Amino acid sequence: MDINRNAPVVVELDITVDAPLETVWNLHTDIDAWPKWNADITRAHLRGELKAGAAFDWETAGLAITSTVAEVSPMGRIAWGGPAHGIDGIHVWTFEATEAGVVVRTRESWDGEPVLADPAGMHAALEGSLRTWLDELKSVAERGTGTSTR
């Protein structure tokens, strides 16, 4: 699965995290624990096991979202997507261990009527949300205070 590169909103960001790959991966993929370290997410619950086809429910910016996992490659890549409030979102995360640390890359596309009505505003909202997510993931992983048990 890849993002929709033709969507009106596409955001691609990365960050280097000075922590072990396993720590970063486990924090990010422990969906139920997202609200414990990501202030933008107020609720998150994975229905069952983390694998392709699994759904999870979460809330961010006051929006209740249900996403479906499209692929999981342990310690390397996770992708999910689905419609939410008229927005068709596709989100891909990759994790690469390097000498400098773990490079976490996030790519997300948004399409749909709400996006077409305000592409600049939607781009700014998505970029801000993803920057916060990456910054908080980095902060928690580097402190070694993650709550994940995965």
GROMACS .gro file of N, CA and C in nm, residues 22-139:
model
  354
   22GLU      N    1   1.371  -0.141   1.812
   22GLU     CA    2   1.264  -0.213   1.881
   22GLU      C    3   1.182  -0.121   1.970
   23THR      N    4   1.248  -0.030   2.039
   23THR     CA    5   1.178   0.065   2.126
   23THR      C    6   1.085   0.154   2.044
   24VAL      N    7   1.137   0.209   1.936
   24VAL     CA    8   1.059   0.301   1.853
   24VAL      C    9   0.941   0.226   1.790
   25TRP      N   10   0.968   0.110   1.734
   25TRP     CA   11   0.863   0.030   1.671
   25TRP      C   12   0.753  -0.006   1.771
   26ASN      N   13   0.794  -0.054   1.888
   26ASN     CA   14   0.695  -0.097   1.987
   26ASN      C   15   0.609   0.018   2.036
   27LEU      N   16   0.668   0.135   2.056
   27LEU     CA   17   0.588   0.251   2.095
   27LEU      C   18   0.486   0.284   1.988
   28HIS      N   19   0.532   0.287   1.865
   28HIS     CA   20   0.445   0.328   1.756
   28HIS      C   21   0.334   0.228   1.726
   29THR      N   22   0.362   0.101   1.742
   29THR     CA   23   0.263   0.000   1.705
   29THR      C   24   0.176  -0.047   1.821
   30ASP      N   25   0.201   0.004   1.940
   30ASP     CA   26   0.113  -0.026   2.053
   30ASP      C   27  -0.001   0.077   2.050
   31ILE      N   28  -0.094   0.054   1.960
   31ILE     CA   29  -0.199   0.151   1.930
   31ILE      C   30  -0.278   0.190   2.055
   32ASP      N   31  -0.311   0.095   2.140
   32ASP     CA   32  -0.389   0.125   2.259
   32ASP      C   33  -0.317   0.226   2.351
   33ALA      N   34  -0.185   0.232   2.343
   33ALA     CA   35  -0.107   0.322   2.430
   33ALA      C   36  -0.084   0.460   2.369
   34TRP      N   37  -0.125   0.484   2.245
   34TRP     CA   38  -0.101   0.615   2.184
   34TRP      C   39  -0.142   0.732   2.272
   35PRO      N   40  -0.261   0.731   2.335
   35PRO     CA   41  -0.300   0.847   2.416
   35PRO      C   42  -0.207   0.873   2.535
   36LYS      N   43  -0.130   0.774   2.576
   36LYS     CA   44  -0.039   0.792   2.690
   36LYS      C   45   0.080   0.880   2.655
   37TRP      N   46   0.118   0.885   2.527
   37TRP     CA   47   0.235   0.965   2.490
   37TRP      C   48   0.210   1.065   2.378
   38ASN      N   49   0.099   1.054   2.307
   38ASN     CA   50   0.068   1.149   2.200
   38ASN      C   51  -0.052   1.233   2.243
   39ALA      N   52  -0.026   1.355   2.282
   39ALA     CA   53  -0.131   1.442   2.337
   39ALA      C   54  -0.244   1.470   2.238
   40ASP      N   55  -0.218   1.455   2.108
   40ASP     CA   56  -0.322   1.481   2.008
   40ASP      C   57  -0.424   1.367   1.998
   41ILE      N   58  -0.390   1.251   2.052
   41ILE     CA   59  -0.479   1.135   2.043
   41ILE      C   60  -0.544   1.112   2.179
   42THR      N   61  -0.676   1.120   2.182
   42THR     CA   62  -0.747   1.108   2.309
   42THR      C   63  -0.799   0.967   2.336
   43ARG      N   64  -0.807   0.885   2.231
   43ARG     CA   65  -0.856   0.748   2.248
   43ARG      C   66  -0.800   0.664   2.134
   44ALA      N   67  -0.763   0.538   2.165
   44ALA     CA   68  -0.716   0.447   2.062
   44ALA      C   69  -0.735   0.304   2.109
   45HIS      N   70  -0.790   0.221   2.019
   45HIS     CA   71  -0.812   0.081   2.054
   45HIS      C   72  -0.801  -0.007   1.930
   46LEU      N   73  -0.707  -0.100   1.934
   46LEU     CA   74  -0.689  -0.198   1.828
   46LEU      C   75  -0.785  -0.314   1.853
   47ARG      N   76  -0.860  -0.349   1.751
   47ARG     CA   77  -0.952  -0.463   1.761
   47ARG      C   78  -0.876  -0.590   1.724
   48GLY      N   79  -0.828  -0.659   1.823
   48GLY     CA   80  -0.757  -0.785   1.798
   48GLY      C   81  -0.608  -0.766   1.781
   49GLU      N   82  -0.550  -0.853   1.700
   49GLU     CA   83  -0.406  -0.858   1.678
   49GLU      C   84  -0.364  -0.760   1.569
   50LEU      N   85  -0.244  -0.702   1.584
   50LEU     CA   86  -0.192  -0.610   1.483
   50LEU      C   87  -0.145  -0.690   1.362
   51LYS      N   88  -0.228  -0.688   1.258
   51LYS     CA   89  -0.197  -0.757   1.133
   51LYS      C   90  -0.282  -0.696   1.022
   52ALA      N   91  -0.247  -0.726   0.899
   52ALA     CA   92  -0.324  -0.675   0.785
   52ALA      C   93  -0.470  -0.716   0.800
   53GLY      N   94  -0.558  -0.621   0.780
   53GLY     CA   95  -0.701  -0.643   0.792
   53GLY      C   96  -0.759  -0.605   0.927
   54ALA      N   97  -0.673  -0.585   1.026
   54ALA     CA   98  -0.722  -0.545   1.159
   54ALA      C   99  -0.769  -0.400   1.156
   55ALA      N  100  -0.871  -0.373   1.233
   55ALA     CA  101  -0.922  -0.236   1.244
   55ALA      C  102  -0.886  -0.179   1.380
   56PHE      N  103  -0.872  -0.048   1.385
   56PHE     CA  104  -0.856   0.019   1.512
   56PHE      C  105  -0.935   0.148   1.512
   57ASP      N  106  -0.986   0.182   1.629
   57ASP     CA  107  -1.065   0.302   1.648
   57ASP      C  108  -0.981   0.401   1.728
   58TRP      N  109  -0.985   0.527   1.685
   58TRP     CA  110  -0.908   0.627   1.756
   58TRP      C  111  -0.972   0.763   1.739
   59GLU      N  112  -0.930   0.855   1.824
   59GLU     CA  113  -0.985   0.990   1.820
   59GLU      C  114  -0.872   1.091   1.826
   60THR      N  115  -0.875   1.184   1.733
   60THR     CA  116  -0.778   1.292   1.730
   60THR      C  117  -0.848   1.419   1.682
   61ALA      N  118  -0.812   1.530   1.739
   61ALA     CA  119  -0.871   1.660   1.702
   61ALA      C  120  -1.024   1.655   1.709
   62GLY      N  121  -1.077   1.577   1.801
   62GLY     CA  122  -1.221   1.566   1.818
   62GLY      C  123  -1.290   1.479   1.715
   63LEU      N  124  -1.213   1.415   1.628
   63LEU     CA  125  -1.270   1.330   1.523
   63LEU      C  126  -1.253   1.183   1.558
   64ALA      N  127  -1.362   1.109   1.558
   64ALA     CA  128  -1.358   0.964   1.578
   64ALA      C  129  -1.327   0.900   1.444
   65ILE      N  130  -1.227   0.814   1.442
   65ILE     CA  131  -1.178   0.754   1.318
   65ILE      C  132  -1.169   0.603   1.336
   66THR      N  133  -1.205   0.529   1.233
   66THR     CA  134  -1.177   0.386   1.227
   66THR      C  135  -1.084   0.365   1.108
   67SER      N  136  -0.969   0.306   1.135
   67SER     CA  137  -0.870   0.277   1.031
   67SER      C  138  -0.851   0.128   1.019
   68THR      N  139  -0.811   0.085   0.900
   68THR     CA  140  -0.783  -0.056   0.876
   68THR      C  141  -0.637  -0.071   0.837
   69VAL      N  142  -0.569  -0.162   0.904
   69VAL     CA  143  -0.429  -0.190   0.876
   69VAL      C  144  -0.421  -0.261   0.741
   70ALA      N  145  -0.340  -0.208   0.652
   70ALA     CA  146  -0.323  -0.269   0.520
   70ALA      C  147  -0.202  -0.360   0.515
   71GLU      N  148  -0.098  -0.322   0.588
   71GLU     CA  149   0.021  -0.407   0.592
   71GLU      C  150   0.104  -0.378   0.715
   72VAL      N  151   0.171  -0.483   0.761
   72VAL     CA  152   0.264  -0.472   0.872
   72VAL      C  153   0.387  -0.554   0.838
   73SER      N  154   0.501  -0.490   0.838
   73SER     CA  155   0.629  -0.557   0.821
   73SER      C  156   0.708  -0.526   0.948
   74PRO      N  157   0.713  -0.620   1.045
   74PRO     CA  158   0.770  -0.591   1.176
   74PRO      C  159   0.907  -0.523   1.169
   75MET      N  160   0.919  -0.420   1.249
   75MET     CA  161   1.038  -0.338   1.263
   75MET      C  162   1.071  -0.258   1.137
   76GLY      N  163   0.977  -0.255   1.040
   76GLY     CA  164   1.010  -0.184   0.918
   76GLY      C  165   0.903  -0.094   0.861
   77ARG      N  166   0.777  -0.141   0.860
   77ARG     CA  167   0.674  -0.065   0.789
   77ARG      C  168   0.535  -0.102   0.840
   78ILE      N  169   0.450   0.000   0.850
   78ILE     CA  170   0.309  -0.021   0.880
   78ILE      C  171   0.230   0.080   0.799
   79ALA      N  172   0.118   0.034   0.745
   79ALA     CA  173   0.032   0.121   0.664
   79ALA      C  174  -0.113   0.096   0.702
   80TRP      N  175  -0.190   0.205   0.704
   80TRP     CA  176  -0.332   0.193   0.731
   80TRP      C  177  -0.407   0.301   0.655
   81GLY      N  178  -0.537   0.287   0.653
   81GLY     CA  179  -0.616   0.389   0.586
   81GLY      C  180  -0.763   0.367   0.608
   82GLY      N  181  -0.840   0.452   0.539
   82GLY     CA  182  -0.984   0.442   0.546
   82GLY      C  183  -1.049   0.578   0.542
   83PRO      N  184  -1.178   0.579   0.520
   83PRO     CA  185  -1.251   0.705   0.518
   83PRO      C  186  -1.285   0.751   0.660
   84ALA      N  187  -1.283   0.882   0.678
   84ALA     CA  188  -1.322   0.941   0.807
   84ALA      C  189  -1.375   1.081   0.782
   85HIS      N  190  -1.502   1.101   0.810
   85HIS     CA  191  -1.563   1.233   0.799
   85HIS      C  192  -1.546   1.292   0.659
   86GLY      N  193  -1.560   1.207   0.557
   86GLY     CA  194  -1.549   1.252   0.419
   86GLY      C  195  -1.407   1.259   0.365
   87ILE      N  196  -1.309   1.229   0.449
   87ILE     CA  197  -1.169   1.231   0.407
   87ILE      C  198  -1.122   1.088   0.388
   88ASP      N  199  -1.064   1.060   0.272
   88ASP     CA  200  -1.005   0.929   0.246
   88ASP      C  201  -0.856   0.941   0.274
   89GLY      N  202  -0.814   0.886   0.387
   89GLY     CA  203  -0.674   0.896   0.428
   89GLY      C  204  -0.599   0.767   0.410
   90ILE      N  205  -0.475   0.778   0.368
   90ILE     CA  206  -0.382   0.665   0.359
   90ILE      C  207  -0.254   0.708   0.429
   91HIS      N  208  -0.209   0.624   0.523
   91HIS     CA  209  -0.095   0.659   0.606
   91HIS      C  210   0.008   0.547   0.605
   92VAL      N  211   0.131   0.579   0.570
   92VAL     CA  212   0.240   0.482   0.565
   92VAL      C  213   0.354   0.532   0.654
   93TRP      N  214   0.402   0.444   0.739
   93TRP     CA  215   0.516   0.471   0.827
   93TRP      C  216   0.626   0.371   0.797
   94THR      N  217   0.752   0.418   0.792
   94THR     CA  218   0.866   0.328   0.778
   94THR      C  219   0.968   0.360   0.886
   95PHE      N  220   1.044   0.258   0.923
   95PHE     CA  221   1.142   0.267   1.031
   95PHE      C  222   1.271   0.203   0.982
   96GLU      N  223   1.380   0.280   0.987
   96GLU     CA  224   1.508   0.231   0.936
   96GLU      C  225   1.619   0.260   1.036
   97ALA      N  226   1.685   0.154   1.084
   97ALA     CA  227   1.797   0.172   1.175
   97ALA      C  228   1.918   0.221   1.096
   98THR      N  229   1.980   0.328   1.143
   98THR     CA  230   2.101   0.382   1.081
   98THR      C  231   2.203   0.407   1.190
   99GLU      N  232   2.324   0.447   1.153
   99GLU     CA  233   2.426   0.479   1.254
   99GLU      C  234   2.383   0.597   1.340
  100ALA      N  235   2.305   0.687   1.283
  100ALA     CA  236   2.262   0.807   1.356
  100ALA      C  237   2.141   0.782   1.445
  101GLY      N  238   2.075   0.669   1.427
  101GLY     CA  239   1.954   0.637   1.502
  101GLY      C  240   1.849   0.580   1.409
  102VAL      N  241   1.727   0.574   1.455
  102VAL     CA  242   1.617   0.521   1.375
  102VAL      C  243   1.554   0.636   1.297
  103VAL      N  244   1.555   0.622   1.164
  103VAL     CA  245   1.489   0.721   1.081
  103VAL      C  246   1.343   0.676   1.066
  104VAL      N  247   1.252   0.760   1.117
  104VAL     CA  248   1.110   0.733   1.108
  104VAL      C  249   1.055   0.825   0.999
  105ARG      N  250   0.993   0.764   0.899
  105ARG     CA  251   0.933   0.840   0.789
  105ARG      C  252   0.783   0.819   0.791
  106THR      N  253   0.712   0.927   0.777
  106THR     CA  254   0.567   0.919   0.768
  106THR      C  255   0.523   0.986   0.640
  107ARG      N  256   0.430   0.922   0.571
  107ARG     CA  257   0.371   0.975   0.448
  107ARG      C  258   0.221   0.956   0.461
  108GLU      N  259   0.148   1.062   0.432
  108GLU     CA  260   0.003   1.051   0.441
  108GLU      C  261  -0.061   1.133   0.329
  109SER      N  262  -0.168   1.077   0.273
  109SER     CA  263  -0.245   1.150   0.172
  109SER      C  264  -0.388   1.162   0.219
  110TRP      N  265  -0.449   1.275   0.183
  110TRP     CA  266  -0.590   1.301   0.211
  110TRP      C  267  -0.660   1.341   0.082
  111ASP      N  268  -0.777   1.283   0.060
  111ASP     CA  269  -0.860   1.318  -0.054
  111ASP      C  270  -1.005   1.322  -0.005
  112GLY      N  271  -1.092   1.380  -0.082
  112GLY     CA  272  -1.234   1.386  -0.046
  112GLY      C  273  -1.285   1.530  -0.045
  113GLU      N  274  -1.415   1.543  -0.035
  113GLU     CA  275  -1.480   1.674  -0.042
  113GLU      C  276  -1.427   1.776   0.060
  114PRO      N  277  -1.413   1.739   0.188
  114PRO     CA  278  -1.362   1.839   0.283
  114PRO      C  279  -1.221   1.888   0.247
  115VAL      N  280  -1.142   1.800   0.191
  115VAL     CA  281  -1.005   1.835   0.152
  115VAL      C  282  -1.008   1.928   0.031
  116LEU      N  283  -1.091   1.894  -0.065
  116LEU     CA  284  -1.103   1.977  -0.186
  116LEU      C  285  -1.156   2.117  -0.152
  117ALA      N  286  -1.236   2.128  -0.047
  117ALA     CA  287  -1.292   2.257  -0.008
  117ALA      C  288  -1.187   2.350   0.053
  118ASP      N  289  -1.081   2.294   0.112
  118ASP     CA  290  -0.979   2.375   0.178
  118ASP      C  291  -0.844   2.302   0.179
  119PRO      N  292  -0.783   2.282   0.062
  119PRO     CA  293  -0.658   2.206   0.058
  119PRO      C  294  -0.546   2.267   0.143
  120ALA      N  295  -0.532   2.398   0.142
  120ALA     CA  296  -0.424   2.461   0.218
  120ALA      C  297  -0.446   2.442   0.369
  121GLY      N  298  -0.568   2.464   0.414
  121GLY     CA  299  -0.598   2.446   0.555
  121GLY      C  300  -0.581   2.302   0.600
  122MET      N  301  -0.627   2.209   0.516
  122MET     CA  302  -0.614   2.066   0.548
  122MET      C  303  -0.466   2.024   0.549
  123HIS      N  304  -0.388   2.077   0.456
  123HIS     CA  305  -0.244   2.045   0.452
  123HIS      C  306  -0.178   2.092   0.581
  124ALA      N  307  -0.208   2.214   0.622
  124ALA     CA  308  -0.149   2.268   0.745
  124ALA      C  309  -0.189   2.185   0.867
  125ALA      N  310  -0.315   2.145   0.873
  125ALA     CA  311  -0.362   2.063   0.986
  125ALA      C  312  -0.292   1.929   0.990
  126LEU      N  313  -0.282   1.864   0.875
  126LEU     CA  314  -0.217   1.733   0.871
  126LEU      C  315  -0.069   1.744   0.903
  127GLU      N  316  -0.002   1.841   0.844
  127GLU     CA  317   0.141   1.857   0.870
  127GLU      C  318   0.167   1.885   1.018
  128GLY      N  319   0.086   1.970   1.079
  128GLY     CA  320   0.103   1.998   1.221
  128GLY      C  321   0.082   1.875   1.307
  129SER      N  322  -0.019   1.797   1.274
  129SER     CA  323  -0.047   1.675   1.349
  129SER      C  324   0.068   1.574   1.338
  130LEU      N  325   0.118   1.556   1.217
  130LEU     CA  326   0.226   1.459   1.197
  130LEU      C  327   0.356   1.505   1.261
  131ARG      N  328   0.384   1.635   1.257
  131ARG     CA  329   0.505   1.687   1.324
  131ARG      C  330   0.497   1.660   1.474
  132THR      N  331   0.380   1.685   1.533
  132THR     CA  332   0.362   1.658   1.675
  132THR      C  333   0.381   1.510   1.705
  133TRP      N  334   0.322   1.424   1.621
  133TRP     CA  335   0.333   1.279   1.642
  133TRP      C  336   0.480   1.237   1.640
  134LEU      N  337   0.554   1.282   1.539
  134LEU     CA  338   0.696   1.246   1.530
  134LEU      C  339   0.775   1.300   1.648
  135ASP      N  340   0.752   1.426   1.685
  135ASP     CA  341   0.825   1.487   1.797
  135ASP      C  342   0.798   1.413   1.927
  136GLU      N  343   0.672   1.376   1.950
  136GLU     CA  344   0.639   1.307   2.075
  136GLU      C  345   0.693   1.165   2.075
  137LEU      N  346   0.688   1.097   1.961
  137LEU     CA  347   0.747   0.963   1.950
  137LEU      C  348   0.896   0.969   1.982
  138LYS      N  349   0.965   1.066   1.924
  138LYS     CA  350   1.109   1.084   1.949
  138LYS      C  351   1.136   1.110   2.097
  139SER      N  352   1.061   1.202   2.155
  139SER     CA  353   1.082   1.239   2.295
  139SER      C  354   1.064   1.120   2.388
   0.00000   0.00000   0.00000
